[in-house]
Each structure stands twice: as structure tokens, then as C-alpha cells.
């Protein structure tokens, strides 16, 4: 397992180019299953999760090719409907093949994802929606077996605005008979990007990005030729890096309007933002001020930015209260930040972060994707050297992170093990 050695205390300066959004790439890749033919999707980041999704699609019989930011997926011969446990257990987003397979083949056998580090993350809302659309759902030895002659339209209310649940059902409804209404739908930009991709295939979708989405089913969709949105969480991560290093970073190819809540909080904490052509310039203060945050579904403060923001707050002037309302166990980075001298106490879903003057470099361990990002943020602002182990977590969701950091003047080195 690779490690990353990070020398802290350097003011990072320069430009960084943001990659395509992991959480748009994954659903849009599965959307290719809805049509028969060759789909081309651009701005696809070179990530472990993308390659896992490629393997999963190949497992279904699709042709999968990836080359410098572009993926070509040929779905003429989708001849299997199974997403096996060994693939699903490494990437929960595999569940996104459920809707497309049911819509395309009328059958799907998808391993239940099982829990993951940050929480139980059930898929009951996905299954509830598909059942309402006429699918027969059975659970057998850890697999979901779903069958449907032809899915029919339904009105579906989500108790919780689930991102991949909304995406699964939007894809299933695109080929169903009649008009499906999704209520209390997730509003994330990646949901909207998937809707736009489906519309480019001939789907009829209204309201994506709002809480009520209407999908009028069509008989056939055509292959994709689509370029996805930039990654707003990678963008936000570099903003917190500018904040903690007192840096001056111009983030290119990003969509700041996808980050209203985090940008507002970061401005209140003392970071300065300047719009520049094709991106945003972020100036970090000598020391940020403490701010409270509560994670919420979009357009609230994203749970995927909670760990990175906490790293920044760990050296802030004052005390911050950070509440995690989306996942029940998304504080595993706290123990590692404490090893670096952070003063954080946890009470249920709330962390109290008392800002300290400075963190100290230390050997730490990544536990999940965004925790690994938060340890990088902390290490860049700390005094001395930090060694971050289990780097495979980072490689799931950040493309060429070391190269991007080195270009900003960071002293980082990956130790391959
Ligand atoms: C998506 O996960 C993202 N992943 C996650 O990003 C992100 O943290 C999450 O949305 C929340 O924004 C992808 O898009 C591939 P949810 P998802 O369904 O769809 C509960 C990252 O770091 N729930 O919106 O799995 C669930 O337990 C990853 O890139 C049910 O109870 O999240 C959670 O508490 C991590 N039943 C809440 O809803 C269901 O059927 C939100 O989960 C579905 C969800």
C-alpha cells in the first residue's frame, strides 16, 4: 500500500486544473447501458473508481476503453445482468447499474453493497422506487434480483434525498412506459449532469436540480457523446489547501457556482476569492477564523467537504462546531488529526474543534476517500513531515494529486509499497 510523504509549512502558489467529477462520471458511464451502440464520454478522470466501473461494464458484456480523459463504451452486446460481489464491495456506486439493466434487459442481479467505512448506506430507497415501477425484487444470498417485463411510470417520494437513488430511478424511468415523478429528489450538480447526459440521448426529463423531477419514458435512447462537469469536491479541497497554507491558488476549469455553501463559509473564515477567466483565485489568510458547519443535502454544505473543512478549522482562531447529518460514521479522520495535535471532541454526530496554533507532522492513516484528502490538507499546513499511509483511498477520487500539489510548490513524495 502506497504512502505519501508531505512536508508542511509551505505557502502553495500557482494554478491547478480541476478534473472531471468522479460522481458525475460513474452514473453517466452506467447510462451508456440504456442504449445499444458506442458511447463516448469526455473529461473522465483517471481514477480507480472509474476503472472499477469500466471492469463492471465489461463484465456485463460492454466494450470499455479509456484513454487520456475519454472513455468509449460499446454496449451492443450487453449479455449479462450480474454485478458481482467482488466488484460491488470495492465500489458502492456499482449499484448504479441496477436501473439501467432493468430498463435495458428487464433483469438485474446486483450484489448488495454491504456497509462501508462511513456508514451502513442501505439501498432500500432505490429498491422501493423500482418496485413502485413494477419491478419484482428478491434478496438472495447477498444479491438483489430484480425483474420487470417493462418498467412502468410511478410517483416516487424519497424519505431522504438520495443521490444515487435519484440517479438509478431517473435512468430506469427514461425507458419506462409513462411519466414518472420523483419527489424529494437529490439536487446535486452530478444529478443534473446525468439528466443532461440522458437528455442528449433522447430522454425527456424536466426539473433535474430541483426536488421534483419528471421523466417521460421513451422507447429507445441513442448512445452518448457527452462531456461531464468538473469535480466540485476536488475544487473545494484545493480551496481548503489555499486556506491552510496561506496560499495563493488559481483553480482553473472549475464551476464555483456548484460550491456556494462552502465558499460562503470559507469567505467568513477569512479566505479571499477573486473570479478569474475560467476559474477562481483563492487567497488564504495568515490564520482562518473558526466557523460552524452542518452538512446537508445540496445546496447545503456537502458532506464530502466536511473532513477537509475540519482540517482547516483545526488551526483556526476559535472553536468550530461541525455537525455531520448525512452519514453516521464520517469522523474517522478525527483520530488521525488528533495525532497531529488537533483538539477535537466528538459527541454523536457533532465535532467540537478547538483551533490550535499549529499542527505537527506525524505518521497517519487514511480510512476513506475524503478522510485521506483531509489528512493532506492538514499535512500541508502542519509543521514538519507527515507520512500518510493507505493511499489507495485517495486514488479512488483524486486524479494525479501529487503532480497537482508539486505544481503548486508542495514538497510531496509517493512511496510505492
Ligand atoms: C453519493 O453517495 C456520493 N457518491 C457520495 O460521495 C456522497 O457522500 C453522497 O452521495 C451524499 O452526498 C456518488 O455519487 C457515487 P445517498 P450515495 O444515497 O448516493 C441514506 C464520495 O466521497 N440512504 O445520497 O450512496 C444513506 O445511508 C462519496 O465521493 C438510505 O437510507 O449517498 C445516507 O445516510 C462518499 N437509503 C443518505 O441517505 C437509500 O436507499 C444519503 O445517501 C439510500 C440512501
Coordinates of C-alpha atoms and ligand atoms in Angstrom, one line a residue:
X1 CA 0.0 0.0 0.0
X2 CA 1.4 3.3 -1.1
X3 CA 2.3 6.1 1.3
X4 CA 2.6 9.9 0.8
X5 CA 5.3 11.9 2.5
X6 CA 4.3 15.6 2.9
X7 CA 6.5 18.4 4.0
X8 CA 4.3 21.0 5.7
X9 CA 4.6 24.8 6.2
X10 CA 5.0 25.8 2.6
X11 CA 2.8 28.6 1.1
X12 CA 1.3 27.0 -2.0
X13 CA 1.1 29.3 -5.1
X14 CA 0.2 28.8 -8.7
X15 CA -2.5 27.2 -10.9
X16 CA -4.3 23.9 -10.7
X17 CA -6.6 22.3 -13.3
X18 CA -9.6 20.6 -12.0
X19 CA -10.5 17.1 -13.3
X20 CA -13.9 15.8 -14.3
X21 CA -16.3 14.9 -11.5
X22 CA -16.0 11.4 -10.2
X23 CA -19.6 11.4 -9.0
X24 CA -20.8 12.5 -12.5
X25 CA -18.5 10.1 -14.3
X26 CA -19.9 7.0 -12.5
X27 CA -23.6 7.4 -13.2
X28 CA -23.1 8.7 -16.7
X29 CA -20.9 5.7 -17.6
X30 CA -23.8 3.4 -16.5
X31 CA -26.3 5.4 -18.5
X32 CA -24.5 4.1 -21.6
X33 CA -26.2 0.7 -20.9
X34 CA -29.6 2.3 -21.7
X35 CA -28.7 2.5 -25.4
X36 CA -27.1 0.0 -27.8
X37 CA -24.1 1.3 -29.6
X38 CA -20.8 3.2 -29.0
X39 CA -20.9 6.0 -26.4
X40 CA -18.1 8.5 -25.9
X41 CA -17.8 10.4 -22.7
X42 CA -15.1 13.1 -22.2
X43 CA -13.4 14.7 -19.2
X44 CA -13.5 11.3 -17.4
X45 CA -10.9 11.4 -14.6
X46 CA -8.2 8.7 -14.4
X47 CA -9.4 7.2 -11.1
X48 CA -9.5 3.8 -9.5
X49 CA -13.3 4.0 -9.2
X50 CA -13.6 4.8 -13.0
X51 CA -11.5 1.8 -13.8
X52 CA -13.6 -0.4 -11.5
X53 CA -16.8 0.9 -13.2
X54 CA -15.2 0.0 -16.5
X55 CA -14.5 -3.5 -15.3
X56 CA -18.1 -3.8 -14.2
X57 CA -19.4 -2.7 -17.6
X58 CA -17.1 -5.1 -19.3
X59 CA -18.4 -7.8 -17.0
X60 CA -21.9 -7.1 -18.4
X61 CA -20.5 -7.6 -22.0
X62 CA -19.8 -4.0 -22.9
X63 CA -16.6 -2.9 -24.6
X64 CA -14.7 -0.5 -22.3
X65 CA -11.8 1.7 -23.5
X66 CA -10.2 4.6 -21.6
X67 CA -7.6 6.9 -23.0
X68 CA -6.4 10.3 -21.7
X69 CA -9.7 11.6 -20.3
X70 CA -12.0 9.9 -22.7
X71 CA -13.9 6.7 -22.4
X72 CA -15.5 4.8 -25.2
X73 CA -18.1 2.2 -24.1
X74 CA -19.7 -0.2 -26.7
X75 CA -23.0 -1.6 -25.3
X76 CA -24.1 -3.5 -28.4
X77 CA -23.5 -6.8 -26.7
X78 CA -24.8 -6.4 -23.1
X79 CA -25.3 -10.2 -22.4
X80 CA -25.0 -10.4 -18.7
X81 CA -27.1 -8.8 -16.0
X82 CA -24.9 -9.5 -13.0
X83 CA -22.8 -7.1 -10.9
X84 CA -20.7 -9.5 -8.8
X85 CA -19.9 -9.0 -5.1
X86 CA -16.1 -8.8 -5.6
X87 CA -16.6 -5.6 -7.7
X88 CA -19.5 -4.1 -5.8
X89 CA -17.8 -4.5 -2.4
X90 CA -15.0 -2.3 -3.6
X91 CA -17.2 0.4 -5.0
X92 CA -20.8 1.1 -3.8
X93 CA -21.6 3.1 -6.9
X94 CA -21.8 -0.2 -8.8
X95 CA -25.4 -0.2 -7.6
X96 CA -25.9 2.4 -10.4
X97 CA -26.2 -0.5 -12.9
X98 CA -29.4 -1.7 -11.4
X99 CA -31.8 0.8 -13.1
X100 CA -30.1 0.7 -16.5
X101 CA -30.0 -3.2 -16.5
X102 CA -33.7 -3.4 -15.5
X103 CA -34.6 -0.9 -18.2
X104 CA -32.5 -2.5 -20.9
X105 CA -32.7 -6.2 -20.2
X106 CA -35.7 -6.5 -17.7
X107 CA -33.4 -8.3 -15.3
X108 CA -30.6 -7.4 -12.9
X109 CA -28.6 -9.4 -10.3
X110 CA -26.6 -6.9 -8.3
X111 CA -24.7 -7.7 -5.1
X112 CA -25.9 -5.7 -2.1
X113 CA -23.1 -3.3 -1.5
X114 CA -22.8 -4.0 2.2
X115 CA -21.7 -1.4 4.6
X116 CA -18.7 0.9 4.1
X117 CA -16.4 2.8 6.3
X118 CA -18.6 5.9 6.6
X119 CA -21.9 4.2 7.3
X120 CA -24.4 1.4 6.6
X121 CA -25.6 3.2 3.4
X122 CA -28.6 0.9 2.6
X123 CA -30.2 1.0 -0.8
X124 CA -33.8 0.5 0.4
X125 CA -35.0 3.7 -1.3
X126 CA -33.6 2.5 -4.7
X127 CA -35.5 -0.8 -4.3
X128 CA -38.7 0.9 -3.1
X129 CA -38.7 3.1 -6.3
X130 CA -38.1 0.2 -8.6
X131 CA -40.8 -1.8 -7.0
X132 CA -43.2 1.1 -7.5
X133 CA -42.2 1.0 -11.2
X134 CA -43.3 -2.7 -11.4
X135 CA -40.1 -4.5 -10.7
X136 CA -40.1 -7.7 -8.7
X137 CA -37.4 -7.5 -6.1
X138 CA -35.9 -10.6 -4.3
X139 CA -33.0 -10.8 -2.0
X140 CA -31.0 -13.9 -2.2
X141 CA -27.6 -14.7 -0.6
X142 CA -26.5 -11.1 -0.6
X143 CA -27.8 -10.3 -4.0
X144 CA -30.7 -8.2 -5.2
X145 CA -32.5 -10.0 -8.0
X146 CA -34.8 -7.6 -9.9
X147 CA -37.0 -8.5 -12.8
X148 CA -39.6 -6.5 -14.8
X149 CA -41.3 -7.1 -18.1
X150 CA -41.3 -3.4 -18.8
X151 CA -41.0 -0.8 -16.1
X152 CA -44.0 1.5 -15.8
X153 CA -44.2 5.1 -14.6
X154 CA -44.8 5.8 -10.9
X155 CA -44.9 8.7 -8.4
X156 CA -42.0 8.1 -6.0
X157 CA -41.3 10.0 -2.8
X158 CA -37.8 9.7 -1.3
X159 CA -37.8 9.8 2.6
X160 CA -34.2 11.0 2.2
X161 CA -32.9 12.8 -0.9
X162 CA -30.6 10.0 -2.1
X163 CA -28.1 11.0 -4.8
X164 CA -27.6 7.5 -6.4
X165 CA -31.2 6.6 -5.6
X166 CA -32.3 9.6 -7.6
X167 CA -29.9 8.7 -10.4
X168 CA -30.9 5.0 -10.5
X169 CA -34.6 5.8 -10.8
X170 CA -34.1 8.6 -13.3
X171 CA -32.2 6.2 -15.6
X172 CA -34.9 3.4 -15.1
X173 CA -37.7 5.9 -15.8
X174 CA -36.1 7.1 -19.0
X175 CA -37.2 3.9 -20.8
X176 CA -40.4 3.2 -18.7
X177 CA -43.9 3.4 -20.0
X178 CA -45.5 6.8 -19.0
X179 CA -44.3 9.7 -16.9
X180 CA -42.5 9.1 -13.6
X181 CA -42.3 11.8 -10.9
X182 CA -39.5 11.7 -8.3
X183 CA -40.3 13.8 -5.2
X184 CA -37.7 14.9 -2.6
X185 CA -35.1 14.1 -5.3
X186 CA -31.5 14.9 -4.7
X187 CA -30.4 18.2 -6.2
X188 CA -26.7 17.7 -6.5
X189 CA -25.0 19.1 -9.7
X190 CA -24.0 15.5 -10.6
X191 CA -27.7 14.6 -10.7
X192 CA -28.3 17.5 -13.1
X193 CA -25.3 16.4 -15.2
X194 CA -26.7 12.9 -15.5
X195 CA -30.1 14.3 -16.5
X196 CA -28.4 16.4 -19.2
X197 CA -26.5 13.4 -20.5
X198 CA -29.7 11.4 -20.6
X199 CA -31.5 14.3 -22.5
X200 CA -28.6 14.2 -25.0
X201 CA -29.5 10.5 -25.5
X202 CA -33.1 11.5 -26.3
X203 CA -34.6 11.2 -22.8
X204 CA -37.4 13.6 -21.7
X205 CA -36.6 14.9 -18.3
X206 CA -37.8 18.1 -16.5
X207 CA -36.8 19.6 -13.2
X208 CA -33.4 18.0 -12.6
X209 CA -31.6 20.0 -9.9
X210 CA -34.9 20.7 -8.2
X211 CA -36.7 18.5 -5.6
X212 CA -39.3 17.3 -8.2
X213 CA -38.1 15.6 -11.4
X214 CA -40.4 14.5 -14.1
X215 CA -39.3 11.8 -16.6
X216 CA -41.4 10.9 -19.6
X217 CA -40.4 7.4 -20.7
X218 CA -39.4 6.9 -24.4
X219 CA -39.0 3.6 -26.3
X220 CA -35.3 4.0 -27.2
X221 CA -32.3 6.1 -26.4
X222 CA -29.3 6.8 -28.6
X223 CA -25.6 6.4 -27.4
X224 CA -23.9 9.2 -25.6
X225 CA -21.5 11.7 -26.9
X226 CA -21.0 13.9 -23.8
X227 CA -18.5 15.8 -21.6
X228 CA -19.0 15.8 -17.9
X229 CA -18.8 18.7 -15.3
X230 CA -15.7 19.4 -13.2
X231 CA -15.3 17.9 -9.8
X232 CA -16.7 20.4 -7.2
X233 CA -15.3 18.4 -4.2
X234 CA -11.8 18.4 -5.7
X235 CA -12.3 22.2 -6.3
X236 CA -13.4 22.7 -2.6
X237 CA -10.4 20.6 -1.4
X238 CA -8.0 22.9 -3.2
X239 CA -9.8 25.9 -1.6
X240 CA -9.1 24.5 1.9
X241 CA -5.5 23.9 0.8
X242 CA -5.2 27.5 -0.1
X243 CA -6.8 28.3 3.3
X244 CA -4.5 26.2 5.4
X245 CA -1.2 27.1 3.7
X246 CA -1.9 30.9 3.5
X247 CA -1.5 30.2 -0.2
X248 CA -2.5 31.9 -3.5
X249 CA -4.0 29.3 -5.8
X250 CA -5.9 29.9 -9.1
X251 CA -8.3 26.9 -9.6
X252 CA -8.9 26.5 -13.3
X253 CA -11.7 24.7 -15.2
X254 CA -14.0 24.7 -12.1
X255 CA -17.6 25.7 -11.5
X256 CA -17.6 27.9 -8.3
X257 CA -21.4 28.1 -8.6
X258 CA -21.6 24.4 -7.5
X259 CA -20.0 25.4 -4.2
X260 CA -22.0 28.3 -2.9
X261 CA -22.3 26.9 0.7
X262 CA -18.6 26.0 1.2
X263 CA -17.4 29.3 -0.5
X264 CA -19.6 31.3 1.8
X265 CA -18.2 29.5 4.9
X266 CA -14.6 29.9 3.6
X267 CA -15.1 33.6 3.0
X268 CA -16.4 34.0 6.5
X269 CA -13.3 32.2 7.7
X270 CA -11.2 34.8 6.0
X271 CA -10.3 33.4 2.6
X272 CA -10.4 35.8 -0.3
X273 CA -12.0 34.8 -3.6
X274 CA -11.4 36.5 -7.0
X275 CA -13.2 35.4 -10.1
X276 CA -10.7 34.9 -13.0
X277 CA -11.3 33.7 -16.5
X278 CA -12.3 30.0 -16.4
X279 CA -12.0 29.6 -12.6
X280 CA -11.4 31.3 -9.3
X281 CA -8.3 32.6 -7.4
X282 CA -8.2 31.8 -3.7
X283 CA -6.0 33.6 -1.2
X284 CA -5.6 32.1 2.3
X285 CA -5.3 34.3 5.4
X286 CA -2.4 34.1 7.9
X287 CA -4.8 32.2 10.2
X288 CA -8.5 31.4 9.4
X289 CA -11.3 32.3 11.8
X290 CA -13.4 29.4 13.3
X291 CA -16.8 28.8 11.6
X292 CA -19.6 26.3 12.4
X293 CA -20.8 24.0 9.7
X294 CA -23.7 21.5 9.4
X295 CA -23.6 19.1 6.4
X296 CA -26.8 19.0 4.4
X297 CA -28.1 17.7 1.0
X298 CA -27.3 20.0 -1.9
X299 CA -27.4 23.0 -2.0
X300 CA -26.3 22.8 1.7
X301 CA -22.8 22.3 2.8
X302 CA -21.7 18.9 1.2
X303 CA -20.8 16.0 3.5
X304 CA -17.9 15.3 1.1
X305 CA -16.3 18.6 2.2
X306 CA -16.7 18.0 5.9
X307 CA -13.4 16.3 6.6
X308 CA -11.4 18.8 4.6
X309 CA -13.1 21.8 6.2
X310 CA -12.4 20.2 9.7
X311 CA -8.7 20.0 8.9
X312 CA -8.7 23.7 8.1
X313 CA -10.7 24.5 11.3
X314 CA -8.2 22.6 13.4
X315 CA -5.8 25.5 13.2
X316 CA -8.4 28.3 13.2
X317 CA -8.7 31.1 15.6
X318 CA -11.5 30.0 18.0
X319 CA -13.8 27.0 18.3
X320 CA -15.9 25.4 15.4
X321 CA -18.9 23.1 15.8
X322 CA -19.1 20.7 12.8
X323 CA -22.2 18.6 12.5
X324 CA -22.4 15.6 10.1
X325 CA -26.0 14.9 9.4
X326 CA -25.7 12.6 6.3
X327 CA -23.6 9.7 7.3
X328 CA -23.4 8.1 10.8
X329 CA -19.7 7.4 10.9
X330 CA -17.9 10.1 8.9
X331 CA -15.5 11.2 11.6
X332 CA -12.7 8.7 11.2
X333 CA -10.3 11.4 10.2
X334 CA -10.7 12.9 13.7
X335 CA -8.4 10.3 15.4
X336 CA -5.7 10.9 12.8
X337 CA -6.0 14.7 13.0
X338 CA -5.6 14.4 16.8
X339 CA -2.3 12.5 16.2
X340 CA -1.2 15.8 14.5
X341 CA -2.2 17.8 17.6
X342 CA -5.7 18.8 16.7
X343 CA -8.0 19.4 19.7
X344 CA -11.3 17.8 18.6
X345 CA -14.0 16.2 20.7
X346 CA -17.0 14.2 19.3
X347 CA -20.5 13.9 20.7
X348 CA -22.6 11.8 18.4
X349 CA -22.7 13.5 15.0
X350 CA -21.2 16.7 16.3
X351 CA -17.5 17.5 16.5
X352 CA -16.1 20.4 18.6
X353 CA -12.9 21.7 17.0
X354 CA -10.8 24.0 19.2
X355 CA -8.3 25.7 16.9
X356 CA -4.7 25.2 17.8
X357 CA -1.8 27.4 16.7
X358 CA -0.2 24.8 14.6
X359 CA -0.4 21.1 13.8
X360 CA 2.7 18.9 13.9
X361 CA 3.6 16.4 11.2
X362 CA 3.1 12.7 12.2
X363 CA 2.6 9.2 10.7
X364 CA -1.2 9.0 10.0
X365 CA -3.5 6.5 8.2
X366 CA -6.2 7.2 5.6
X367 CA -9.5 5.5 6.4
X368 CA -11.7 6.6 3.5
X369 CA -11.6 8.9 0.4
X370 CA -12.4 12.2 1.9
X371 CA -10.5 11.5 5.1
X372 CA -7.4 11.0 3.0
X373 CA -8.0 14.4 1.5
X374 CA -8.4 16.0 4.9
X375 CA -5.0 14.5 6.0
X376 CA -3.3 16.0 3.0
X377 CA -4.9 19.4 3.9
X378 CA -3.7 19.1 7.5
X379 CA -0.2 17.8 6.5
X380 CA 0.3 20.8 4.1
X381 CA -0.5 23.2 6.9
X382 CA 1.5 21.3 9.6
X383 CA 5.0 22.0 10.9
X384 CA 7.3 19.2 9.8
X385 CA 6.8 16.0 7.9
X386 CA 3.7 13.8 7.7
X387 CA 3.5 10.3 6.3
X388 CA 0.0 9.3 5.1
X389 CA -0.5 5.5 4.6
X390 CA -3.2 3.5 2.8
X391 CA -3.1 6.0 -0.1
X392 CA -5.4 3.8 -2.2
X393 CA -8.3 5.6 -0.6
X394 CA -7.1 8.9 -2.2
X395 CA -6.5 7.2 -5.6
X396 CA -10.2 6.4 -5.7
X397 CA -11.3 10.0 -6.1
X398 CA -8.4 12.4 -6.8
X399 CA -6.6 12.4 -10.2
X400 CA -2.8 12.9 -10.2
X401 CA -3.0 14.6 -6.8
X402 CA 0.8 14.7 -6.2
X403 CA 1.5 16.2 -9.6
X404 CA -1.1 18.9 -8.9
X405 CA 0.4 19.7 -5.5
X406 CA 4.0 19.7 -6.8
X407 CA 3.0 22.2 -9.4
X408 CA 1.8 24.5 -6.6
X409 CA 5.2 24.2 -4.9
X410 CA 4.4 21.4 -2.4
X411 CA 7.1 19.0 -1.3
X412 CA 5.4 15.6 -1.6
X413 CA 6.6 12.2 -2.5
X414 CA 4.7 8.9 -3.1
X415 CA 6.4 5.8 -1.7
X416 CA 5.3 2.8 -3.6
X417 CA 4.9 -0.3 -1.4
Ligands
LIG1 C1 -23.4 9.8 -3.1 O1 -23.5 8.6 -2.3 C2 -22.0 10.1 -3.4 N1 -21.4 9.0 -4.2 C3 -21.2 10.2 -2.0 O2 -19.9 10.6 -2.4 C4 -21.8 11.4 -1.2 O3 -21.2 11.4 0.0 C5 -23.3 11.1 -1.0 O4 -24.0 10.9 -2.3 C6 -24.0 12.2 -0.3 O5 -23.9 13.4 -1.0 C7 -21.7 9.0 -5.5 O6 -22.4 9.9 -6.0 C8 -21.0 7.9 -6.3 P1 -27.0 9.0 -0.6 P2 -24.9 7.9 -2.1 O7 -27.8 7.9 -1.2 O8 -25.8 8.1 -3.3 C9 -29.2 7.2 3.1 C10 -17.5 10.5 -2.2 O9 -16.8 10.8 -1.2 N2 -29.9 6.3 2.2 O10 -27.3 10.4 -1.1 O11 -24.6 6.5 -1.7 C11 -27.7 7.0 3.3 O12 -27.5 6.0 4.2 C12 -18.8 9.7 -1.9 O13 -17.3 10.8 -3.4 C13 -30.8 5.4 2.7 O14 -31.1 5.4 3.9 O15 -25.5 8.7 -0.9 C14 -27.2 8.3 3.7 O16 -27.4 8.5 5.1 C15 -18.9 9.2 -0.5 N3 -31.4 4.5 1.8 C16 -28.2 9.3 3.0 O17 -29.3 8.6 2.6 C17 -31.1 4.6 0.5 O18 -31.7 3.7 -0.3 C18 -27.6 10.0 1.7 O19 -27.1 8.9 1.0 C19 -30.2 5.5 0.0 C20 -29.6 6.3 0.9

